[in-house]
Short mmCIF file of C-alpha atoms and ligand atoms in Angstrom, two decimals:
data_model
loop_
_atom_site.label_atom_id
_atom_site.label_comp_id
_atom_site.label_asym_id
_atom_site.label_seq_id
_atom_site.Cartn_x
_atom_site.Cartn_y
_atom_site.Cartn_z
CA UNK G 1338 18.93 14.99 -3.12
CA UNK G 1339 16.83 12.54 -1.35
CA UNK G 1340 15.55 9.73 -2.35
CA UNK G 1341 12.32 8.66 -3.03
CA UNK G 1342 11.04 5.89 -1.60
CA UNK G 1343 7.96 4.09 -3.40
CA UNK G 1344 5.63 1.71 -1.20
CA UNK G 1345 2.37 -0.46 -2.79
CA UNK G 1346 0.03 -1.36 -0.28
CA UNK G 1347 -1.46 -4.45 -2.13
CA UNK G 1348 -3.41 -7.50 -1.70
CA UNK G 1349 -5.37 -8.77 -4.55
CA UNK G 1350 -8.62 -9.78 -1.94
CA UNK G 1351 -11.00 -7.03 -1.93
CA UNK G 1352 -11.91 -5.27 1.19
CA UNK G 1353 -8.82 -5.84 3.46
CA UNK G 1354 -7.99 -2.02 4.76
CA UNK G 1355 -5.62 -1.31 2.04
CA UNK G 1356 -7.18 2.05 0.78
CA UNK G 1357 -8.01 2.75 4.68
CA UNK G 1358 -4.26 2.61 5.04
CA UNK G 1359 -3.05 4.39 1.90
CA UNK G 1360 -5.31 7.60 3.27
CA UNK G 1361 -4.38 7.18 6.88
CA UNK G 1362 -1.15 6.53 6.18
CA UNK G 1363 -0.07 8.90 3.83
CA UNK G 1364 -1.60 11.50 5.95
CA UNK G 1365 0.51 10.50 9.31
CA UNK G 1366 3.52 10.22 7.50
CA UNK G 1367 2.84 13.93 6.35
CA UNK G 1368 2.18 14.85 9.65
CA UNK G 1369 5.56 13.57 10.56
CA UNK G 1370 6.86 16.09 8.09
CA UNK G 1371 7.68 13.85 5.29
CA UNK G 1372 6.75 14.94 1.89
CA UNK G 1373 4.48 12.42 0.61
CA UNK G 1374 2.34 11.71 -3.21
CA UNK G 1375 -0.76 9.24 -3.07
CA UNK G 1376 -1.38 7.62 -6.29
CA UNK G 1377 -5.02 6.25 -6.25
CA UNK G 1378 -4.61 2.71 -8.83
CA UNK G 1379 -8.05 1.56 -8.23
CA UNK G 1380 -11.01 2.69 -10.90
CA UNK G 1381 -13.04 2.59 -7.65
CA UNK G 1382 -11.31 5.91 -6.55
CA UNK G 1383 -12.04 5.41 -2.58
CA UNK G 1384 -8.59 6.74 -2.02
CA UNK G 1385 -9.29 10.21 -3.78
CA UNK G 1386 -12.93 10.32 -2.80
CA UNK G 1387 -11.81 9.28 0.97
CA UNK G 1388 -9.52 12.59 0.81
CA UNK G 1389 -12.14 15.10 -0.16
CA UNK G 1390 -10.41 15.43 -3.88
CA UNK G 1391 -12.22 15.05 -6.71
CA UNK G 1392 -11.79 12.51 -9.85
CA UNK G 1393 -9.94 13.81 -12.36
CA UNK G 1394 -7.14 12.96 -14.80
CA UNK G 1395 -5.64 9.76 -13.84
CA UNK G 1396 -2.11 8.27 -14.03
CA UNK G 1397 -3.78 6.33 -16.78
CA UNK G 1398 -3.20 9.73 -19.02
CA UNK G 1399 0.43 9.63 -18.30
CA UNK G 1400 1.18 5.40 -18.53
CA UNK G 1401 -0.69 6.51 -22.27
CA UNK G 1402 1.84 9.20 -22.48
CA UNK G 1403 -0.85 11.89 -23.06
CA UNK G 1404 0.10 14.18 -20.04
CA UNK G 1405 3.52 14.13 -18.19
CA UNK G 1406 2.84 13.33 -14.26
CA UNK G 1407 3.50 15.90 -12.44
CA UNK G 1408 0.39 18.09 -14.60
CA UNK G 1409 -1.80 15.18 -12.51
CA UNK G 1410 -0.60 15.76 -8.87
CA UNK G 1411 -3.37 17.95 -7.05
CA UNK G 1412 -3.15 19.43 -3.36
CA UNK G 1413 -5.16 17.59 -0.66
CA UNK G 1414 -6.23 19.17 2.89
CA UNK G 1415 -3.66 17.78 4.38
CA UNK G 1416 0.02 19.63 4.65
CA UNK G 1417 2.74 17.60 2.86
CA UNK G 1418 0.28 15.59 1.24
CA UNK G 1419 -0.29 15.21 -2.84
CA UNK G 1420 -2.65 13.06 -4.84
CA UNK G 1421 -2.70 11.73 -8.39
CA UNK G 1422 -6.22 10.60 -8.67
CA UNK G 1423 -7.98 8.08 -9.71
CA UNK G 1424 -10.82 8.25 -12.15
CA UNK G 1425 -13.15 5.27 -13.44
CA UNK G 1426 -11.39 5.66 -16.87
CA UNK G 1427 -8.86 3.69 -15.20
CA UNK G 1428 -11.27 0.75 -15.89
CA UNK G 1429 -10.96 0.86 -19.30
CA UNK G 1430 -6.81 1.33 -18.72
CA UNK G 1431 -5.97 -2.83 -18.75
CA UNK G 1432 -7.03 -2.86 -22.03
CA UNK G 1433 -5.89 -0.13 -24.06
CA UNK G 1434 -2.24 -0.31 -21.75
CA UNK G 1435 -1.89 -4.36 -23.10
CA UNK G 1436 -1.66 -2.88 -26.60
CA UNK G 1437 1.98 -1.47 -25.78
CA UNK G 1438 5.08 -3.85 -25.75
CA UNK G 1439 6.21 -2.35 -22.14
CA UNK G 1440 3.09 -2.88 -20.96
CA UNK G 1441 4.33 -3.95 -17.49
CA UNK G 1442 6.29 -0.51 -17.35
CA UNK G 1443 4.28 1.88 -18.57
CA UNK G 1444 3.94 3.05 -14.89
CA UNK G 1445 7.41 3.40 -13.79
CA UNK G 1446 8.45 5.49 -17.31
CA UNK G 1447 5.47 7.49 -16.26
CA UNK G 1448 6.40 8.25 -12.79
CA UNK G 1449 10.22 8.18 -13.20
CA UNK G 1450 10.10 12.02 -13.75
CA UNK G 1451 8.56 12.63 -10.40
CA UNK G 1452 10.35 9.76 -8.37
CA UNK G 1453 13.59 11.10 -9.74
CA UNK G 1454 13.00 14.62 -8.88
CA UNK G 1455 13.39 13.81 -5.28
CA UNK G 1456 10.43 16.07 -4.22
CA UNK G 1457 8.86 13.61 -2.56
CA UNK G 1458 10.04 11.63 0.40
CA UNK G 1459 7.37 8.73 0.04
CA UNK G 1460 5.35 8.02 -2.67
CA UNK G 1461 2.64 5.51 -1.73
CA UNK G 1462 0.13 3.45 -4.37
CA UNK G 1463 -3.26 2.65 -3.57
CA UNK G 1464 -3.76 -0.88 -5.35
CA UNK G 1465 -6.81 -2.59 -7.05
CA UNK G 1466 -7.76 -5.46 -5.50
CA UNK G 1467 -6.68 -7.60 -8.49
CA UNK G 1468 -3.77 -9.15 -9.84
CA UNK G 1469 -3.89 -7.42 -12.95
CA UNK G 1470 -1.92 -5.29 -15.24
CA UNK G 1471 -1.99 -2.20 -12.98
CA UNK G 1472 -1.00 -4.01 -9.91
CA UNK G 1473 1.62 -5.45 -11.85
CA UNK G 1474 2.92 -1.94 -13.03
CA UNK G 1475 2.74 -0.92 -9.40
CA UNK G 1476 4.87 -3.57 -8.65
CA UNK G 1477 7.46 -2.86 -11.42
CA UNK G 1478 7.63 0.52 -9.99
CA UNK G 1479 7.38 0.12 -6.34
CA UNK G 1480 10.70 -0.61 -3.53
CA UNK G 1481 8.49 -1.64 -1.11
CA UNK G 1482 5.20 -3.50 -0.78
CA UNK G 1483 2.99 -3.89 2.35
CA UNK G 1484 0.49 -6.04 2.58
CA UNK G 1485 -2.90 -5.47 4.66
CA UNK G 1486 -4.41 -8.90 5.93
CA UNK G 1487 -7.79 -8.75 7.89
CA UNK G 1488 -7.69 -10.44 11.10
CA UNK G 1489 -10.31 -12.68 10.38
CA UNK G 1490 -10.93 -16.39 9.27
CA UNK G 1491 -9.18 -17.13 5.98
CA UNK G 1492 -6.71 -14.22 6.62
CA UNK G 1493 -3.95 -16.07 5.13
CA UNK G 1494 -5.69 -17.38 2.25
CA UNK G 1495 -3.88 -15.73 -1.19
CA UNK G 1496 -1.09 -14.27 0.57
CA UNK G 1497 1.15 -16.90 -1.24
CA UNK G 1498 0.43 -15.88 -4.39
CA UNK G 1499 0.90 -12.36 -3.69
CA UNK G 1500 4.29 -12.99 -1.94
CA UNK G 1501 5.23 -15.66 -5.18
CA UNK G 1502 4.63 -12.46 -7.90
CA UNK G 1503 6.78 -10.30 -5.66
CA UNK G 1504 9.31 -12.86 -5.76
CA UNK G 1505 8.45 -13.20 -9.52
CA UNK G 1506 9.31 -9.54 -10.27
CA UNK G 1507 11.95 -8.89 -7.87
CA UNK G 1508 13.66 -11.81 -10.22
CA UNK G 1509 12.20 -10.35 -13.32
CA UNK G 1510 13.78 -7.30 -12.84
CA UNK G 1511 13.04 -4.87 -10.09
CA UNK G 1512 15.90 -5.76 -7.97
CA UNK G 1513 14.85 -3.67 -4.76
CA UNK G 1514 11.02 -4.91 -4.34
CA UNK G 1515 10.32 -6.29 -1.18
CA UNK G 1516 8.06 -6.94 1.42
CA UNK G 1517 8.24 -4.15 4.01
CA UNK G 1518 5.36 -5.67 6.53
CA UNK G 1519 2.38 -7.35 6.54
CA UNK G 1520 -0.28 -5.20 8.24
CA UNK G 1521 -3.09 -6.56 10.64
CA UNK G 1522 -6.17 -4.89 9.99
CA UNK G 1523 -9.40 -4.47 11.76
CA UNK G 1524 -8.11 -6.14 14.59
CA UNK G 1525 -11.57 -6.52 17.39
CA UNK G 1526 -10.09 -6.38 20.44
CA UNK G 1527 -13.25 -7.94 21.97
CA UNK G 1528 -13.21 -11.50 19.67
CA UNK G 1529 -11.17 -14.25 20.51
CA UNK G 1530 -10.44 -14.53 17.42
CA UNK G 1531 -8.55 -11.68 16.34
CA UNK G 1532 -6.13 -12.77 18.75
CA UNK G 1533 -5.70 -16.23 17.60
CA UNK G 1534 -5.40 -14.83 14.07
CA UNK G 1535 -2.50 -12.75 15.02
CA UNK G 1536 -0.65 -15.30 17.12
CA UNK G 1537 -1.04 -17.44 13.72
CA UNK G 1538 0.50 -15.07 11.51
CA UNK G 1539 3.15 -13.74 13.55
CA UNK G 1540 3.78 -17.40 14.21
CA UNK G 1541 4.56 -18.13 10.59
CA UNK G 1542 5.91 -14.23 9.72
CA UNK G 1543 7.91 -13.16 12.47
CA UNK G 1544 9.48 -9.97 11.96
CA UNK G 1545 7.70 -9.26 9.14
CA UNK G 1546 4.37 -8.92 10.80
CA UNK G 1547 4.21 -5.12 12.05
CA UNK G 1548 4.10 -5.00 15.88
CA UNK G 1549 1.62 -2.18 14.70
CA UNK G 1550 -2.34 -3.67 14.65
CA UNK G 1551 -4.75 -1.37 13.48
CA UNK G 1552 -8.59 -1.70 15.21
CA UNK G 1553 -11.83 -2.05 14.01
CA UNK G 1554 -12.64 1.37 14.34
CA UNK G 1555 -16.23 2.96 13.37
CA UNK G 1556 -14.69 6.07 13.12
CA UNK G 1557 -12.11 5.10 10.27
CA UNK G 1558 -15.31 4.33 8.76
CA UNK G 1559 -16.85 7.13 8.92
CA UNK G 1560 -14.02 9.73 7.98
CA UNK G 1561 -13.83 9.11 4.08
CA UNK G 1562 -17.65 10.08 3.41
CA UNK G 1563 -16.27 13.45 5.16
CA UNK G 1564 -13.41 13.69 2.59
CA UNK G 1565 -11.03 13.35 5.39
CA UNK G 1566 -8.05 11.30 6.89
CA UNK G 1567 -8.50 9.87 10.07
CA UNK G 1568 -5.64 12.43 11.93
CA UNK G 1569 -8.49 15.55 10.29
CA UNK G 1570 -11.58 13.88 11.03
CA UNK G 1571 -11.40 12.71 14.82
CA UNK G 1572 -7.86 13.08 15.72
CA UNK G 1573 -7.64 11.41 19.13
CA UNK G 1574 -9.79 8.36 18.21
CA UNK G 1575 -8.14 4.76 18.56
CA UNK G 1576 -8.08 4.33 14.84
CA UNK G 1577 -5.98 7.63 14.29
CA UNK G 1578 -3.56 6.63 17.39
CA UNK G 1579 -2.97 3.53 15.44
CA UNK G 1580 -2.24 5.18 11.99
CA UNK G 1581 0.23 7.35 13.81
CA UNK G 1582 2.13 4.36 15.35
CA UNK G 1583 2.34 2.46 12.18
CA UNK G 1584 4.17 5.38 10.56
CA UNK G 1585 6.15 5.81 13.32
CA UNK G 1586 7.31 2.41 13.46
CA UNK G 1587 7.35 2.21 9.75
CA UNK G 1588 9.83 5.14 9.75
CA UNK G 1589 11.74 2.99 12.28
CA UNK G 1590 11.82 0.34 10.14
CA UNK G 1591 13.35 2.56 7.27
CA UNK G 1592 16.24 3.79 9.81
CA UNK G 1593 16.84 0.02 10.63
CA UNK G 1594 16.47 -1.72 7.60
CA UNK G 1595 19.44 -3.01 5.67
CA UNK G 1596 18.98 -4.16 1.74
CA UNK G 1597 18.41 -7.34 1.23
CA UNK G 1598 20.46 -9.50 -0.52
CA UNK G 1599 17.95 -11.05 -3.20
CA UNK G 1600 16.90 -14.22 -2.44
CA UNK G 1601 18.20 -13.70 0.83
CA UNK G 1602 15.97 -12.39 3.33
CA UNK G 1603 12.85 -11.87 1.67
CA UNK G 1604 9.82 -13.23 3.25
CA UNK G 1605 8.71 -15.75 0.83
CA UNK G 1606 12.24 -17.56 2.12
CA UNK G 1607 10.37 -17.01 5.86
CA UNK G 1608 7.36 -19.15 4.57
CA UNK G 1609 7.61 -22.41 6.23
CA UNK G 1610 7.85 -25.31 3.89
CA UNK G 1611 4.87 -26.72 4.81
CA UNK G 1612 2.87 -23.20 4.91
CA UNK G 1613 4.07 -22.71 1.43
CA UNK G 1614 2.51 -25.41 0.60
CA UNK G 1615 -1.03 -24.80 2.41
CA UNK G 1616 -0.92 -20.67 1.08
P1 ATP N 2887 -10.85 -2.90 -2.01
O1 ATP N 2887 -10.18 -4.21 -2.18
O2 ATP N 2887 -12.29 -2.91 -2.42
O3 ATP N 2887 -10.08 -1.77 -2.62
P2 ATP N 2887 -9.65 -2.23 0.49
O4 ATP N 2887 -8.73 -3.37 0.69
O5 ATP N 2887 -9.09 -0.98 -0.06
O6 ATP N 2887 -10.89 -2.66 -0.42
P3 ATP N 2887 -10.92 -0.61 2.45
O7 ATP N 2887 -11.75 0.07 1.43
O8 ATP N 2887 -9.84 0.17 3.08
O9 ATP N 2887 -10.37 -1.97 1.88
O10 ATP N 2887 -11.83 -1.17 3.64
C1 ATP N 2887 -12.98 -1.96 3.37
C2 ATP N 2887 -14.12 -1.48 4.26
O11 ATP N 2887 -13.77 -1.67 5.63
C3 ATP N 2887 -14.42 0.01 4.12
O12 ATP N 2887 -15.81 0.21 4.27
C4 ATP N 2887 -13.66 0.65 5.27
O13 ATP N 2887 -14.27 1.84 5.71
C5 ATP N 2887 -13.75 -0.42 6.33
N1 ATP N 2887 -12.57 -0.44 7.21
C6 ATP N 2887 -11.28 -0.56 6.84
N2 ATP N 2887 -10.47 -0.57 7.89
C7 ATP N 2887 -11.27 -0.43 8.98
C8 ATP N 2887 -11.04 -0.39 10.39
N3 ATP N 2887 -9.81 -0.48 10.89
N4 ATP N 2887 -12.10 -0.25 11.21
C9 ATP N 2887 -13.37 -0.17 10.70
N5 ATP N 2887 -13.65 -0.22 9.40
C10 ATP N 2887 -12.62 -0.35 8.54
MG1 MG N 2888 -9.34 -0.07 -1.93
#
């Protein structure tokens, strides 16, 4: 049986690419054949709108154990491709989840069902941009986390404390979490600055930056007020090449990647001293 592999694209600042890159994603790494489940975390629900599916029983009902999981998964367009979505009830989910002792791991009971019945090859979680209870659940249920990071001014800012609660909760107990790859974003090819902004954080992140940069791209705009991924909408476009390259070399990275030894490798132990110190 194979095994599931669960990925969080998080970053607790708002408006970064991370729901751009859970659609686009998802849908290239279906493409490439893998079998792949979307869960939309946000109460915003840009990931389920941005795929043409409409709200509907969140995972919310199943971290409250009134439906099982798999009764939420619903077909999208795209081949390959599953959604649990989101719905704004998920709002109202911090609250009435805080009530239960587990609190922290009321998502991964929830989804252990589905992650252990090996359908899926990926399952990827669209996360809130917020450090709260359901980004923590995502990250008590997750192997890998990538992080988006806008190439712009202040691109940095936050990703410390993001890459210190990783480290928190790999040490708290989820043994496997790490940081797959931070992900430039929105990368303007005509701006000086974009550039600069990349040299920075490949500078300080190395290996951990993907060689991957994803454009500013009107069209990846455009595509989720059509209900569609990028690969559906305008296939050819520079934004769709780009999605298709990160899951390529994502995949790569899969192939290649050895487990690290905690503590180890992990990229909060790549963070300069002095960086540390600054994020
Ligand atoms: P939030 O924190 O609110 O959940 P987010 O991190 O999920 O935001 P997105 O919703 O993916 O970010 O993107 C924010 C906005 O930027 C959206 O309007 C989206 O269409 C646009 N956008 C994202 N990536 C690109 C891109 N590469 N080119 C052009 N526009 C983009
Ligand atoms: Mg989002």
């Amino acid at each position: 049986m194979k095994k599931t592999i669960v990925v969080a694209l998080a970053n607790q600042k708002g408006g970064v690419g991370k729901t751009t890159t859970a659609v686009n994603f998802s849908a290239c790494l279906a493409e490439k054949r893998k079998k792949v489940l979307l869960v939309d975390l946000d109460p915003q629900a840009n990931a389920t709108s941005g795929l043409g599916v409409e709200k509907g029983a969140s995972v919310f009902s199943a971290m409250l154990g009134e439906s099982g999981c798999q009764e939420l998964i619903q077909k999208t367009g795209i081949k390959g491709l599953d959604i649990i979505p989101s719905e704004i009830d998920l709002a109202g989910s911090e609250v009435a989840i805080a009530r239960y002792d587990d609190y922290l791991h009321r998502l991964r009971d929830a989804m252990e069902p589905v992650i252990e019945s090996g359908v899926y090859d990926f399952i990827i979680f669209d996360c809130p941009p917020s450090l709260g209870i359901l980004f923590m659940n995502a990250l008590n249920t997750a192997d890998e986390v990538i992080i988006p990071i806008q190439c712009e001014y202040f691109a940095l800012e936050g990703l410390g404390v993001m890459v210190d609660i990783v480290n928190q909760i790999r040490d708290a107990g989820n043994p496997q979490l790490h940081i797959s790859g931070i992900l430039m974003t929105m990368y303007n090819l005509s701006t000086n600055l974009s550039q600069q902004v990349v040299q920075e954080v490949r500078t300080h992140f190395g290996k951990n930056v993907f060689d991957t940069l994803i454009p500013r791209n009107v069209r990846l705009s455009e595509a989720p007020s059509y209900g569609q991924p990028i690969i559906q909408y305008d296939s050819n476009c520079v934004g769709a090449i780009a999605y298709r390259t990160l899951a390529k070399e994502f995949l790569k990275r899969q192939k290649q990647s050895v487990p690290d030894e905690p503590g180890e490798s992990s990229l909060y132990n790549l963070v300069p001293a002095d960086l540390a110190e600054e994020l």
